[in-house]
Short mmCIF file of C-alpha atoms in Angstrom, two decimals:
data_model
loop_
_atom_site.label_atom_id
_atom_site.label_comp_id
_atom_site.label_asym_id
_atom_site.label_seq_id
_atom_site.Cartn_x
_atom_site.Cartn_y
_atom_site.Cartn_z
CA UNK A 21 120.75 18.78 105.76
CA UNK A 22 117.90 21.22 105.29
CA UNK A 23 114.65 19.80 103.75
CA UNK A 24 112.68 23.09 103.73
CA UNK A 25 111.48 24.05 100.36
CA UNK A 26 111.11 27.89 100.40
CA UNK A 27 109.39 27.94 96.92
CA UNK A 28 106.27 25.93 98.32
CA UNK A 29 105.18 28.46 100.98
CA UNK A 30 106.28 31.67 98.84
CA UNK A 31 104.52 30.43 95.63
CA UNK A 32 101.54 29.35 97.51
CA UNK A 33 100.68 33.07 98.19
CA UNK A 34 99.72 33.58 94.66
CA UNK A 35 96.20 32.54 95.57
CA UNK A 36 95.91 35.47 97.83
CA UNK A 37 96.44 38.09 95.04
CA UNK A 38 93.79 40.23 93.73
CA UNK A 39 94.35 38.92 90.17
CA UNK A 40 95.17 35.62 88.60
CA UNK A 41 98.97 35.22 88.52
CA UNK A 42 99.41 32.50 86.08
CA UNK A 43 95.83 31.37 84.98
CA UNK A 44 95.11 27.82 83.50
CA UNK A 45 94.31 29.11 79.93
CA UNK A 46 97.82 30.37 79.21
CA UNK A 47 100.47 28.21 77.45
CA UNK A 48 102.36 26.02 80.12
CA UNK A 49 105.63 27.89 79.14
CA UNK A 50 104.09 31.19 80.05
CA UNK A 51 102.55 29.96 83.22
CA UNK A 52 105.99 28.53 84.26
CA UNK A 53 107.77 31.96 83.55
CA UNK A 54 105.01 34.02 85.29
CA UNK A 55 105.34 31.84 88.38
CA UNK A 56 109.15 32.19 88.27
CA UNK A 57 108.79 36.01 88.15
CA UNK A 58 105.99 35.81 90.90
CA UNK A 59 108.16 33.70 93.13
CA UNK A 60 111.02 36.29 93.08
CA UNK A 61 108.79 39.31 93.37
CA UNK A 62 107.00 37.62 96.43
CA UNK A 63 110.19 36.77 98.13
CA UNK A 64 111.42 40.48 97.56
CA UNK A 65 108.16 41.77 99.21
CA UNK A 66 108.24 39.10 102.21
CA UNK A 67 111.86 40.12 102.96
CA UNK A 68 110.79 43.73 103.00
CA UNK A 69 107.69 43.15 105.08
CA UNK A 70 109.28 40.70 107.53
CA UNK A 71 106.91 37.87 106.24
CA UNK A 72 109.49 35.24 105.45
CA UNK A 73 108.16 31.66 105.92
CA UNK A 74 108.42 30.26 109.39
CA UNK A 75 111.42 28.26 109.85
CA UNK A 76 113.88 30.50 108.03
CA UNK A 77 114.17 28.52 104.83
CA UNK A 78 113.97 31.57 102.57
CA UNK A 79 116.66 33.21 104.47
CA UNK A 80 118.61 30.21 104.42
CA UNK A 81 118.60 30.30 100.63
CA UNK A 82 120.41 33.57 100.99
CA UNK A 83 122.95 32.65 103.49
CA UNK A 84 121.73 35.18 106.20
CA UNK A 85 118.86 35.79 108.53
CA UNK A 86 120.21 39.16 109.95
CA UNK A 87 117.14 41.34 108.95
CA UNK A 88 115.56 43.00 105.94
CA UNK A 89 118.41 45.04 104.60
CA UNK A 90 121.03 42.47 104.94
CA UNK A 91 118.61 39.97 103.37
CA UNK A 92 117.89 42.48 100.36
CA UNK A 93 121.73 43.00 100.04
CA UNK A 94 122.23 39.21 99.78
CA UNK A 95 119.28 38.98 97.46
CA UNK A 96 120.80 41.60 95.12
CA UNK A 97 124.01 39.55 94.91
CA UNK A 98 122.06 36.41 94.09
CA UNK A 99 120.10 38.50 91.38
CA UNK A 100 123.54 39.32 89.95
CA UNK A 101 124.16 35.44 89.67
CA UNK A 102 121.06 34.94 87.69
CA UNK A 103 122.71 36.93 84.85
CA UNK A 104 126.28 35.86 85.16
CA UNK A 105 126.47 32.84 87.24
CA UNK A 106 124.56 30.16 89.42
CA UNK A 107 122.02 31.54 91.93
CA UNK A 108 121.93 30.21 95.45
CA UNK A 109 118.32 30.58 96.14
CA UNK A 110 115.99 28.04 94.60
CA UNK A 111 113.44 30.80 93.67
CA UNK A 112 116.27 32.57 91.65
CA UNK A 113 117.59 29.33 90.16
CA UNK A 114 113.92 28.86 88.89
CA UNK A 115 113.93 32.50 87.58
CA UNK A 116 117.18 32.02 85.56
CA UNK A 117 115.92 30.22 82.63
CA UNK A 118 113.04 32.68 82.16
CA UNK A 119 115.53 35.49 82.15
CA UNK A 120 117.78 33.86 79.62
CA UNK A 121 114.87 32.71 77.31
CA UNK A 122 113.26 36.17 77.05
CA UNK A 123 116.52 38.20 77.32
CA UNK A 124 115.11 40.07 80.25
CA UNK A 125 117.27 42.75 81.72
CA UNK A 126 118.35 43.14 85.34
CA UNK A 127 116.64 46.68 85.80
CA UNK A 128 113.08 45.75 86.62
CA UNK A 129 114.21 42.97 89.03
CA UNK A 130 116.53 45.47 90.88
CA UNK A 131 113.76 48.05 90.96
CA UNK A 132 111.68 45.65 93.17
CA UNK A 133 114.77 45.28 95.53
CA UNK A 134 115.18 49.18 95.81
CA UNK A 135 111.50 49.68 96.56
CA UNK A 136 111.73 47.25 99.45
CA UNK A 137 114.98 48.93 100.67
CA UNK A 138 112.94 52.27 100.43
CA UNK A 139 110.37 50.62 102.71
CA UNK A 140 112.82 50.03 105.45
CA UNK A 141 114.01 53.75 105.33
CA UNK A 142 110.77 55.71 104.30
CA UNK A 143 107.54 55.23 106.29
CA UNK A 144 105.62 58.32 105.05
CA UNK A 145 105.19 60.05 101.73
CA UNK A 146 104.29 63.69 101.68
CA UNK A 147 102.80 64.10 98.26
CA UNK A 148 100.94 61.82 95.57
CA UNK A 149 103.96 62.36 93.09
CA UNK A 150 106.33 60.85 95.79
CA UNK A 151 103.97 57.87 96.16
CA UNK A 152 103.92 57.51 92.30
CA UNK A 153 107.97 57.60 92.25
CA UNK A 154 107.61 54.62 94.89
CA UNK A 155 105.19 52.75 92.49
CA UNK A 156 107.63 53.16 89.55
CA UNK A 157 109.99 50.83 91.71
CA UNK A 158 107.50 48.75 93.60
CA UNK A 159 105.02 47.79 90.91
CA UNK A 160 105.67 49.05 87.39
CA UNK A 161 108.60 46.61 86.87
CA UNK A 162 106.37 43.58 87.06
CA UNK A 163 104.17 44.68 84.15
CA UNK A 164 107.35 45.42 82.10
CA UNK A 165 108.61 42.09 82.91
CA UNK A 166 105.38 40.57 81.70
CA UNK A 167 105.59 42.50 78.35
CA UNK A 168 109.05 41.22 78.10
CA UNK A 169 108.03 37.58 78.73
CA UNK A 170 105.37 37.74 76.12
CA UNK A 171 107.44 39.62 73.49
CA UNK A 172 105.00 42.61 73.32
CA UNK A 173 106.79 45.54 74.86
CA UNK A 174 106.61 48.79 73.01
CA UNK A 175 106.71 52.44 74.59
CA UNK A 176 102.97 52.92 74.39
CA UNK A 177 102.17 49.41 75.97
CA UNK A 178 104.90 50.06 78.68
CA UNK A 179 103.13 53.37 79.43
CA UNK A 180 99.79 51.89 79.76
CA UNK A 181 101.18 48.93 81.81
CA UNK A 182 102.67 51.30 84.19
CA UNK A 183 99.40 53.04 84.69
CA UNK A 184 97.64 49.71 85.40
CA UNK A 185 100.47 48.52 87.85
CA UNK A 186 100.50 51.68 89.73
CA UNK A 187 96.86 51.51 90.02
CA UNK A 188 97.20 47.91 91.39
CA UNK A 189 99.72 49.05 93.99
CA UNK A 190 97.46 51.90 95.10
CA UNK A 191 94.75 49.59 95.51
CA UNK A 192 96.72 47.17 97.51
CA UNK A 193 97.85 50.12 99.85
CA UNK A 194 94.02 50.87 100.24
CA UNK A 195 93.16 47.32 101.28
CA UNK A 196 96.25 47.17 103.60
CA UNK A 197 96.02 50.57 105.43
CA UNK A 198 95.71 48.85 108.88
CA UNK A 199 98.22 46.17 108.24
CA UNK A 200 100.71 48.80 106.94
CA UNK A 201 100.16 51.11 109.97
CA UNK A 202 101.01 48.11 112.19
CA UNK A 203 104.48 48.14 110.38
CA UNK A 204 104.63 52.02 110.98
CA UNK A 205 104.05 52.68 107.17
CA UNK A 206 101.54 55.02 105.80
CA UNK A 207 101.04 55.13 101.97
CA UNK A 208 98.08 57.74 101.98
CA UNK A 209 100.10 60.97 101.00
CA UNK A 210 100.45 63.27 103.94
CA UNK A 211 99.01 66.16 101.60
CA UNK A 212 95.81 64.16 101.34
CA UNK A 213 95.62 63.32 105.03
CA UNK A 214 95.68 67.08 105.66
CA UNK A 215 93.23 67.85 102.84
CA UNK A 216 90.50 65.39 104.42
CA UNK A 217 91.50 66.33 108.03
CA UNK A 218 92.65 62.91 108.87
CA UNK A 219 95.05 62.28 111.64
CA UNK A 220 97.31 59.23 112.11
CA UNK A 221 95.51 58.24 115.19
CA UNK A 222 92.38 57.92 113.18
CA UNK A 223 93.93 55.43 110.94
CA UNK A 224 94.61 53.21 113.94
CA UNK A 225 91.07 52.92 115.01
CA UNK A 226 89.13 49.70 114.49
CA UNK A 227 86.66 51.15 112.04
CA UNK A 228 86.83 54.23 109.74
CA UNK A 229 85.13 57.38 110.61
CA UNK A 230 83.56 59.74 107.87
CA UNK A 231 86.80 61.62 107.09
CA UNK A 232 88.82 58.34 106.57
CA UNK A 233 86.23 57.06 104.23
CA UNK A 234 86.25 60.16 102.19
CA UNK A 235 89.99 60.04 101.89
CA UNK A 236 89.99 56.28 100.89
CA UNK A 237 87.12 57.05 98.40
CA UNK A 238 89.28 59.90 96.79
CA UNK A 239 92.22 57.50 96.53
CA UNK A 240 90.13 54.72 95.18
CA UNK A 241 88.83 57.14 92.38
CA UNK A 242 92.52 57.88 91.48
CA UNK A 243 93.24 54.17 91.25
CA UNK A 244 90.15 53.60 89.21
CA UNK A 245 91.04 56.44 86.80
CA UNK A 246 94.61 54.94 86.24
CA UNK A 247 93.02 51.43 85.48
CA UNK A 248 90.63 53.00 82.89
CA UNK A 249 93.66 55.08 81.45
CA UNK A 250 95.84 51.71 81.10
CA UNK A 251 92.99 49.54 79.68
CA UNK A 252 93.75 50.28 76.06
CA UNK A 253 96.84 47.94 76.76
CA UNK A 254 94.30 45.09 76.84
CA UNK A 255 92.92 45.99 73.41
CA UNK A 256 96.36 46.41 71.85
CA UNK A 257 97.19 42.59 72.23
CA UNK A 258 95.45 39.40 71.08
CA UNK A 259 94.49 35.97 72.20
CA UNK A 260 95.46 34.62 75.53
CA UNK A 261 97.57 37.65 76.50
CA UNK A 262 94.51 39.70 76.30
CA UNK A 263 92.80 37.62 78.61
CA UNK A 264 95.66 37.72 81.06
CA UNK A 265 95.89 41.58 80.90
CA UNK A 266 92.07 41.70 81.31
CA UNK A 267 92.37 39.69 84.43
CA UNK A 268 94.96 41.90 85.93
CA UNK A 269 92.91 45.03 85.12
CA UNK A 270 89.62 43.45 86.29
CA UNK A 271 91.38 42.42 89.53
CA UNK A 272 92.14 46.01 90.50
CA UNK A 273 88.55 47.09 89.58
CA UNK A 274 86.88 44.20 91.59
CA UNK A 275 88.97 44.96 94.49
CA UNK A 276 87.82 48.72 94.23
CA UNK A 277 84.20 47.40 93.96
CA UNK A 278 85.02 45.54 97.40
CA UNK A 279 86.26 48.66 98.92
CA UNK A 280 83.29 50.68 97.89
CA UNK A 281 80.93 47.85 99.05
CA UNK A 282 82.42 48.06 102.51
CA UNK A 283 81.65 51.77 102.60
CA UNK A 284 85.29 52.60 102.08
CA UNK A 285 86.05 51.37 105.64
CA UNK A 286 89.31 49.64 105.09
CA UNK A 287 90.33 49.64 108.81
CA UNK A 288 87.67 47.00 109.93
CA UNK A 289 89.27 44.46 107.52
CA UNK A 290 90.97 44.16 104.22
CA UNK A 291 88.15 44.31 101.52
CA UNK A 292 88.70 41.38 98.84
CA UNK A 293 87.27 40.97 95.49
CA UNK A 294 84.56 38.31 94.99
CA UNK A 295 84.82 35.96 92.07
CA UNK A 296 81.35 37.36 90.57
CA UNK A 297 82.70 40.84 90.68
CA UNK A 298 86.11 39.70 89.11
CA UNK A 299 84.07 37.82 86.43
CA UNK A 300 81.79 40.88 85.72
CA UNK A 301 84.77 43.28 85.40
CA UNK A 302 86.78 41.00 83.30
CA UNK A 303 83.84 40.66 80.97
CA UNK A 304 83.48 44.63 80.85
CA UNK A 305 87.11 45.04 80.27
CA UNK A 306 87.29 42.53 77.31
CA UNK A 307 84.18 44.18 75.89
CA UNK A 308 85.87 47.52 75.94
CA UNK A 309 89.02 45.89 74.37
CA UNK A 310 86.98 44.47 71.68
CA UNK A 311 85.53 47.99 70.92
CA UNK A 312 88.91 49.77 71.06
CA UNK A 313 91.18 47.08 69.57
CA UNK A 314 89.10 45.02 67.46
CA UNK A 315 88.52 41.32 67.71
#
């Protein structure tokens, strides 16, 4: 009999994210729902990245360990059971009460699977617009699910949430340039590589040269602009949800601060936000929210 607990290793990765996944100040029910969603999203990404926990516990829960695409197919079948049956995987069984309690739809959850399927088939993006289309699948669904859980979804909030989530995805791509390249993936648009005269060989070096740093700085400014564009979302809500969304936004801004502090050299290591920077950025976001949205 298997005794592995796939949720233990998967959920444990929440502490490594740029932003707090389910901070202590939220109501317990929200924390449980957000961790259930995180467990699902983390599982999907780990399958796509080939980062399943050692020992095969996560694959065991899906009935196969034949590789990313078969695992993603099996996961989609189990996702269907979340909505009309009994899921097999522990993380999806934990997700089912959240889905039912809030009337969440299948689309955003499926989008995350589609993004990871795309990762198996597409390793380069020619244009920034192509990258944004990928983020529509890989990142934006998470924000939409959070709005669904908190009962605050409106067309305007969804639009702002998409801007923040896309920015957070771009930031993560910048932090992980070297790691992604080891998987033969590049999320820096080819048109921008050409614009800054950066070759793929330069991305494989142990440290970034001037051209790579300029390219990263350019992409970082794009992400910062998206975060600022999405910040009115924080001011449009109240109470603990405002704190949560401020934390998400501040996490991206603090990560960008870390990238800048590293001189935009993301090849020597993955720049991570510091707690003082996160606190400072959260304060700035909340101050802006009070000015824009009231107390």
